[in-house]
mmCIF file with all atom_site columns, C-alpha atoms in Angstrom:
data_model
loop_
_atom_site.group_PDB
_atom_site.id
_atom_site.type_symbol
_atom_site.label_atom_id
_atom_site.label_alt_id
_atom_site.label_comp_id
_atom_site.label_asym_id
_atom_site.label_entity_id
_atom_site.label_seq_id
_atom_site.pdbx_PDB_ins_code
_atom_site.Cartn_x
_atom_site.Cartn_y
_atom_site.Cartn_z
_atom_site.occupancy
_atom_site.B_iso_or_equiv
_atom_site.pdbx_formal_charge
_atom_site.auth_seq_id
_atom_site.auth_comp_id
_atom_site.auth_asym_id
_atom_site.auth_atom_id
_atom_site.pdbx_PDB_model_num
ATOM 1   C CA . UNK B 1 1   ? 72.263  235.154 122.432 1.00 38.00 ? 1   UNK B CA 1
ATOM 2   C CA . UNK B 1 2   ? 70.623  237.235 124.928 1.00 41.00 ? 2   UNK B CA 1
ATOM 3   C CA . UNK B 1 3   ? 73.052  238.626 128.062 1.00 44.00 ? 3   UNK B CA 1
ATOM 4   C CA . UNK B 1 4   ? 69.982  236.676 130.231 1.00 50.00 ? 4   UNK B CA 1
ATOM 5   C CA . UNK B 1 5   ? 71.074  233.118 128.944 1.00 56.00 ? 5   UNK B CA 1
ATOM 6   C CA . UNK B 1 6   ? 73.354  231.146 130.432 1.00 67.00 ? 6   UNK B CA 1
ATOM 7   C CA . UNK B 1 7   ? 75.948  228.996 128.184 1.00 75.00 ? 7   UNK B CA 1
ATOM 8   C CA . UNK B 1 8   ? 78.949  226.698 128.185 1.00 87.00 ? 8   UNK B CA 1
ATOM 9   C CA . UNK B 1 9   ? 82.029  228.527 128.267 1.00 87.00 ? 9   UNK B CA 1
ATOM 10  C CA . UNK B 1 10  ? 85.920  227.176 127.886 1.00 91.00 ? 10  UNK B CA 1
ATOM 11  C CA . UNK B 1 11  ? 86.758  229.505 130.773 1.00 92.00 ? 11  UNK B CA 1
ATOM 12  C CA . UNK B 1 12  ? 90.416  228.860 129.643 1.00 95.00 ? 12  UNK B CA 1
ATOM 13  C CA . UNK B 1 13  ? 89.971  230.433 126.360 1.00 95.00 ? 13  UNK B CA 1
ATOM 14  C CA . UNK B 1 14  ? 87.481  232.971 127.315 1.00 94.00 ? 14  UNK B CA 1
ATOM 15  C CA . UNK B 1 15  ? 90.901  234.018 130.051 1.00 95.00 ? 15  UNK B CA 1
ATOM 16  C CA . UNK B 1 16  ? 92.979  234.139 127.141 1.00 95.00 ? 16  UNK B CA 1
ATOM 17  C CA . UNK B 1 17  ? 90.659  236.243 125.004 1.00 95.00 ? 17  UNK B CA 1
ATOM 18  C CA . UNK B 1 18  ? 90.319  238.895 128.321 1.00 93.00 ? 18  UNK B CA 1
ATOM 19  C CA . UNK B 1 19  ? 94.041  238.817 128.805 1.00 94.00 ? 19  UNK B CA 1
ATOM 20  C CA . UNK B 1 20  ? 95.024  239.690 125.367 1.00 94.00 ? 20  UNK B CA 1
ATOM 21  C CA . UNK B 1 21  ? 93.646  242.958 125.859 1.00 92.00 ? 21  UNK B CA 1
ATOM 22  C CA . UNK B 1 22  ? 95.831  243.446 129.100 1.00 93.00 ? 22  UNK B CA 1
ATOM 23  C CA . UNK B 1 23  ? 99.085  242.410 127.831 1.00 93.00 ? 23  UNK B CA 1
ATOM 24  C CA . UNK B 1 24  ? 100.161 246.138 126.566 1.00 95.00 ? 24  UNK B CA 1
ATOM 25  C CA . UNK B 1 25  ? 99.632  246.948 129.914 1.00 93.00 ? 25  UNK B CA 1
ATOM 26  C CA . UNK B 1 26  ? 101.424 244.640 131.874 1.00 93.00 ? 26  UNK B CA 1
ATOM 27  C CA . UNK B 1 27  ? 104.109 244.773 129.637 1.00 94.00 ? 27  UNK B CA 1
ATOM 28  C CA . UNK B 1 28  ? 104.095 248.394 130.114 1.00 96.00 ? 28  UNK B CA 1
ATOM 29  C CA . UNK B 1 29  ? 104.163 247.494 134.363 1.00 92.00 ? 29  UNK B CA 1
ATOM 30  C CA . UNK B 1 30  ? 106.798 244.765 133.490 1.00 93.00 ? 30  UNK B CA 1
ATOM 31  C CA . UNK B 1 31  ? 104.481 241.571 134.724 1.00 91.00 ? 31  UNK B CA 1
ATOM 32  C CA . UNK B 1 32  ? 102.883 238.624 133.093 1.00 92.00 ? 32  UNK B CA 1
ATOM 33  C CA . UNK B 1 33  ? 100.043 237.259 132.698 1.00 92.00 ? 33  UNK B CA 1
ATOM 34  C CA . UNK B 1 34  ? 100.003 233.047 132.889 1.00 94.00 ? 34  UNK B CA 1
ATOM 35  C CA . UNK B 1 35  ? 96.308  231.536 132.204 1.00 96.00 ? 35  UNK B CA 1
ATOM 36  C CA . UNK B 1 36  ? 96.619  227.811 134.098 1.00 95.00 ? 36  UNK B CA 1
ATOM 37  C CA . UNK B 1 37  ? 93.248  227.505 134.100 1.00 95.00 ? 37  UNK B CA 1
ATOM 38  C CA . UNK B 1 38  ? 92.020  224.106 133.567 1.00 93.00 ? 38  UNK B CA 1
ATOM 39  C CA . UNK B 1 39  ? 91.765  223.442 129.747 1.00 94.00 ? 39  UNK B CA 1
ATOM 40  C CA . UNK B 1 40  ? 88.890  221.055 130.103 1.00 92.00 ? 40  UNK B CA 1
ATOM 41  C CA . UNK B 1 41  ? 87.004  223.397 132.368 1.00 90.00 ? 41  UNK B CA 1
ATOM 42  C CA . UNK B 1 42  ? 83.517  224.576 130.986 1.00 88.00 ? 42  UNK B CA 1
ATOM 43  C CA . UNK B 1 43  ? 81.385  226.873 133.290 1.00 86.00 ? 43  UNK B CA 1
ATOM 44  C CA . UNK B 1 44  ? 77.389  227.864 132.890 1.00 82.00 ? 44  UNK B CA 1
ATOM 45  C CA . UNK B 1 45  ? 77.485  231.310 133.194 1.00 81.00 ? 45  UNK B CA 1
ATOM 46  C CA . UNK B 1 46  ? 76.457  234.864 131.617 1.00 86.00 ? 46  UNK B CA 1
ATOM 47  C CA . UNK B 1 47  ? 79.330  235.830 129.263 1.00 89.00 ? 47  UNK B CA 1
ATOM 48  C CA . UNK B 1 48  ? 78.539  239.144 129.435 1.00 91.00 ? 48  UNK B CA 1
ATOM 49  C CA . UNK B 1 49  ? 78.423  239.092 133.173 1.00 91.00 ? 49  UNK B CA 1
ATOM 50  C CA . UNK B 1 50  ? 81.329  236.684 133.725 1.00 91.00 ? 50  UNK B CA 1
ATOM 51  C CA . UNK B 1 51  ? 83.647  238.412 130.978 1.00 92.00 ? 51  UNK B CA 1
ATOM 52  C CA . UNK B 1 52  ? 82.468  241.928 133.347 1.00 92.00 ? 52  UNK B CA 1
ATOM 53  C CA . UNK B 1 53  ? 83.591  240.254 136.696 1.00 92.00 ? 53  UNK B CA 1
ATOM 54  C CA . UNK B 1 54  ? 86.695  238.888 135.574 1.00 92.00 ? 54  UNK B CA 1
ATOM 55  C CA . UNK B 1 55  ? 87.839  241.810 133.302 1.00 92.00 ? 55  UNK B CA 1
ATOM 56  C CA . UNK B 1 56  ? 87.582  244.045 136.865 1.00 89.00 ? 56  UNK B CA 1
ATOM 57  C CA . UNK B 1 57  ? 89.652  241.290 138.188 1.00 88.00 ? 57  UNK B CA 1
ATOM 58  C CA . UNK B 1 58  ? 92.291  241.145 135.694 1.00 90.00 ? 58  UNK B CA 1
ATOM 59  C CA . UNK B 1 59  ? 92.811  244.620 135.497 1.00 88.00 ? 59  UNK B CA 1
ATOM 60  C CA . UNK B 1 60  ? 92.750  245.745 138.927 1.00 83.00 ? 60  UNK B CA 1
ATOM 61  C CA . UNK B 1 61  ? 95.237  243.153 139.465 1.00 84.00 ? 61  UNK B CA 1
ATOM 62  C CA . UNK B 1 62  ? 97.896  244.593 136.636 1.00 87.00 ? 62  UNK B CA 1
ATOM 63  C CA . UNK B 1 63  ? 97.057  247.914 137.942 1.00 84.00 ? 63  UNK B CA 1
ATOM 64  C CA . UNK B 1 64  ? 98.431  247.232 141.105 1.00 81.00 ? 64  UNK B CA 1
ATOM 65  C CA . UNK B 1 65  ? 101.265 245.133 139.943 1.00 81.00 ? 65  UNK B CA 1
ATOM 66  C CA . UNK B 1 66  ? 104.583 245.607 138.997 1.00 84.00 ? 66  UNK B CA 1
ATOM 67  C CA . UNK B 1 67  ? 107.698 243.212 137.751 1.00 86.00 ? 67  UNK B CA 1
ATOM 68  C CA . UNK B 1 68  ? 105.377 240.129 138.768 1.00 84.00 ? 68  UNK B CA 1
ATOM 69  C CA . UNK B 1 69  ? 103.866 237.361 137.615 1.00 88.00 ? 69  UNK B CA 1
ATOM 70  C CA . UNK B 1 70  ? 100.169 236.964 137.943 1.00 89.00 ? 70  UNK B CA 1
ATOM 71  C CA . UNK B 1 71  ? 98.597  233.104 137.872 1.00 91.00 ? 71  UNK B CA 1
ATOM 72  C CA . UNK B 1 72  ? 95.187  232.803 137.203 1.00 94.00 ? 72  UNK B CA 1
ATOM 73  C CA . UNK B 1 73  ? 93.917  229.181 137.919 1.00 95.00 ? 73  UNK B CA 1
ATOM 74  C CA . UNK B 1 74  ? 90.929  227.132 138.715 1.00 93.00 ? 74  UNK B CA 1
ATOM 75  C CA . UNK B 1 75  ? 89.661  224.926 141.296 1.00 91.00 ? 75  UNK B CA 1
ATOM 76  C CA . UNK B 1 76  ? 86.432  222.938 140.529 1.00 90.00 ? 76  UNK B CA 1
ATOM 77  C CA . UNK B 1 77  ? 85.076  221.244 143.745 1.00 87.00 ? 77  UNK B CA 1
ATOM 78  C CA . UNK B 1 78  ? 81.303  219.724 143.293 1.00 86.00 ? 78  UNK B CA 1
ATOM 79  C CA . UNK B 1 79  ? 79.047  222.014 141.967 1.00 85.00 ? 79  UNK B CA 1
ATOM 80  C CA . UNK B 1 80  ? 81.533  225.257 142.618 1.00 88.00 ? 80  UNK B CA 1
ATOM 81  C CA . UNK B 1 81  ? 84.548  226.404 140.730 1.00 90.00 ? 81  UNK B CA 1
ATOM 82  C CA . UNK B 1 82  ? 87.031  228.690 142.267 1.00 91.00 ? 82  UNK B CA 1
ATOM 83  C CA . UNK B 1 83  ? 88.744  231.351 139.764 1.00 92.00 ? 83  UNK B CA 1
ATOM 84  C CA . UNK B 1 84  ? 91.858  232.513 141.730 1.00 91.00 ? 84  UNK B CA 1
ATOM 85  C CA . UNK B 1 85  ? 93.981  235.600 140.561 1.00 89.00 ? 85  UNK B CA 1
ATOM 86  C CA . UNK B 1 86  ? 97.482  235.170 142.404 1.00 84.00 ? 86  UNK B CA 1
ATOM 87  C CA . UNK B 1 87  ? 100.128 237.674 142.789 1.00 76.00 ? 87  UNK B CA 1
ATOM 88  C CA . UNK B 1 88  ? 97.625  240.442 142.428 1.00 59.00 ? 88  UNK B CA 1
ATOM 89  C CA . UNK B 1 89  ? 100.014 242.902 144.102 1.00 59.00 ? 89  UNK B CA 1
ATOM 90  C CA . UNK B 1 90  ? 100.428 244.439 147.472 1.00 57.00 ? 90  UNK B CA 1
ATOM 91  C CA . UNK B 1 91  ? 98.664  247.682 146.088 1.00 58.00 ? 91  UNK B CA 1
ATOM 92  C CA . UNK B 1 92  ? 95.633  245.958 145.401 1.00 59.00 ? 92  UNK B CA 1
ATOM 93  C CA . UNK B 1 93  ? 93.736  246.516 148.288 1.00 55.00 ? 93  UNK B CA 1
ATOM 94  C CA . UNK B 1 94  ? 93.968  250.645 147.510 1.00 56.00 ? 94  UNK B CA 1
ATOM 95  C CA . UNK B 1 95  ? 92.718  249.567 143.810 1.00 56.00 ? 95  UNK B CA 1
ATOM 96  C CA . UNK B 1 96  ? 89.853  247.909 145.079 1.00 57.00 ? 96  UNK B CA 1
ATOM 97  C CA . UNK B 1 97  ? 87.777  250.900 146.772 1.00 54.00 ? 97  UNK B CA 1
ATOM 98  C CA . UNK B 1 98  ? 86.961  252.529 143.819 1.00 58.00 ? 98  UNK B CA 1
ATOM 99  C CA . UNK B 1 99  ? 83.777  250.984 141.982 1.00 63.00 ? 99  UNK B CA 1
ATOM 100 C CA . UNK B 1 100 ? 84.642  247.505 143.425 1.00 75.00 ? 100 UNK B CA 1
ATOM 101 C CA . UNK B 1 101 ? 80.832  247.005 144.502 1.00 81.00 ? 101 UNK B CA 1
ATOM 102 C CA . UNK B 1 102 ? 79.522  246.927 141.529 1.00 86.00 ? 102 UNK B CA 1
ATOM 103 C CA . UNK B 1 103 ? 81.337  244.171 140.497 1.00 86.00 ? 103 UNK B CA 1
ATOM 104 C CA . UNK B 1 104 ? 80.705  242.366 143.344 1.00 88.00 ? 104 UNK B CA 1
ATOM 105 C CA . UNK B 1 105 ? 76.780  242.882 142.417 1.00 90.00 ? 105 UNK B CA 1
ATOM 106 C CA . UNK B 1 106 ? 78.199  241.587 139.087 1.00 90.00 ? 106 UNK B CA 1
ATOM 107 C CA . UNK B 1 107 ? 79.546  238.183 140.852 1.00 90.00 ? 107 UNK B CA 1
ATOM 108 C CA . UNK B 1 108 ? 76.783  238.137 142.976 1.00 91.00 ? 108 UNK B CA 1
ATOM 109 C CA . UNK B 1 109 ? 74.169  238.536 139.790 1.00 91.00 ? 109 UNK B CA 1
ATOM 110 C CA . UNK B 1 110 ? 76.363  235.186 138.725 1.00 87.00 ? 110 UNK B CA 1
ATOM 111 C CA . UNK B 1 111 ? 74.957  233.230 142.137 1.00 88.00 ? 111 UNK B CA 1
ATOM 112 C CA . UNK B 1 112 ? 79.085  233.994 142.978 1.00 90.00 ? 112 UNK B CA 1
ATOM 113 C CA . UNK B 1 113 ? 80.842  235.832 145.426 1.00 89.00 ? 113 UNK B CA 1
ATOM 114 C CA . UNK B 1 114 ? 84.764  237.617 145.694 1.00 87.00 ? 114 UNK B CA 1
ATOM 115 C CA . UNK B 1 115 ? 86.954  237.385 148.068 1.00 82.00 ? 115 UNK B CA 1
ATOM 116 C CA . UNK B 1 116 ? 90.465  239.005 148.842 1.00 79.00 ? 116 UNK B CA 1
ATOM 117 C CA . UNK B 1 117 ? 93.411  237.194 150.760 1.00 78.00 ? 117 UNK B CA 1
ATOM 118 C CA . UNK B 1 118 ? 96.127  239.585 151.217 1.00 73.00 ? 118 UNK B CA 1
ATOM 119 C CA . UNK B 1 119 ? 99.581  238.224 152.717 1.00 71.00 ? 119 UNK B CA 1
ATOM 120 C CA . UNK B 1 120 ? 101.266 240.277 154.359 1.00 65.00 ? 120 UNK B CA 1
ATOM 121 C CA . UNK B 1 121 ? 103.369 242.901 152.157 1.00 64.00 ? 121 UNK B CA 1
ATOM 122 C CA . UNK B 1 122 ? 104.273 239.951 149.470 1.00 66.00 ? 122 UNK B CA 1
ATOM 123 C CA . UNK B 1 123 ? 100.846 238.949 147.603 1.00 71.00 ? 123 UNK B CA 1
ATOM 124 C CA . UNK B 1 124 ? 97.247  239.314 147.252 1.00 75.00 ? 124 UNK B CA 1
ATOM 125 C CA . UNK B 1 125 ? 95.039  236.442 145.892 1.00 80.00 ? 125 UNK B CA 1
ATOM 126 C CA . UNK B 1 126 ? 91.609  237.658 144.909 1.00 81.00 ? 126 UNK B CA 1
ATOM 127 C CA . UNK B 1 127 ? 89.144  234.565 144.379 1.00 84.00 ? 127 UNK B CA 1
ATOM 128 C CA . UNK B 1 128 ? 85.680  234.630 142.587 1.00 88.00 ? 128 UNK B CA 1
ATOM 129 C CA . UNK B 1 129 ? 84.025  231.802 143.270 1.00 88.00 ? 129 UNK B CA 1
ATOM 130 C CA . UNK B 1 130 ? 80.616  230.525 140.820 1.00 87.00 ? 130 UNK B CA 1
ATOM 131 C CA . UNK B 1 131 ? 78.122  227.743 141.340 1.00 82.00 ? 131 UNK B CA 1
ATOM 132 C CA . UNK B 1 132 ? 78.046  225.628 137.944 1.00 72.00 ? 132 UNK B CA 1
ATOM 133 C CA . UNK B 1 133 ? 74.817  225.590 135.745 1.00 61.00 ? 133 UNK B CA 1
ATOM 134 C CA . UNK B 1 134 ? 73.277  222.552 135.527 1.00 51.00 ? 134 UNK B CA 1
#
């Protein structure tokens, strides 16, 4: 299927498949990964483009992380759905400057947009937030 098409993903599996490739790492940074995304959650979106946005995400987040664990969950409100990383790491702010606008072009290509809540010196949530395809 063309990278142009939009489909129905199980954004709960398609977290699992993108976190299995991060696991050696946050091992390595002793963290952990927990996927409480929504089970029954599909979302219309560009894999390519999505799997892009939220690999950046993921990684940026275990980068910057260390004997922590990281929640990714989901919020579906109307027509939006909210994918937030939690626990991302006080460091993740000094992660983010480096290529981070080109995967906000990503989110934005997606009709999305990113933002970054940072508490203090305890946690940083970073939320991407996508309009659901018809």
């Amino acid at each position: 299927m063309p990278s142009t098409m939009h489909s129905q993903i199980s954004l709960h599996h398609f977290v699992d498949e993108l976190t299995l490739g991060l696991l050696p790492l946050a091992v390595s940074r002793k963290s952990i990964i927990i996927n409480q995304i929504d089970r029954n959650l599909q979302v219309g979106s560009d894999e390519n483009m999505l799997a892009y946005v939220l690999w950046n995400l993921l990684d940026r987040a275990v980068n910057s992380t260390q004997n922590e664990c990281i929640h990714i969950e989901s919020v579906t409100e109307g027509d939006t759905t909210l994918i937030r990383v939690r626990n991302a790491g006080t460091y993740f702010y000094r992660t983010v400057c480096h290529g981070f606008r080109q995967v906000q072009y990503a989110a934005e290509k997606l009709g999305g947009t990113i933002s970054i809540d940072y508490t203090g010196n305890t946690s940083t949530t970073i939320a991407l937030t996508i309009r659901n395809a018809a």
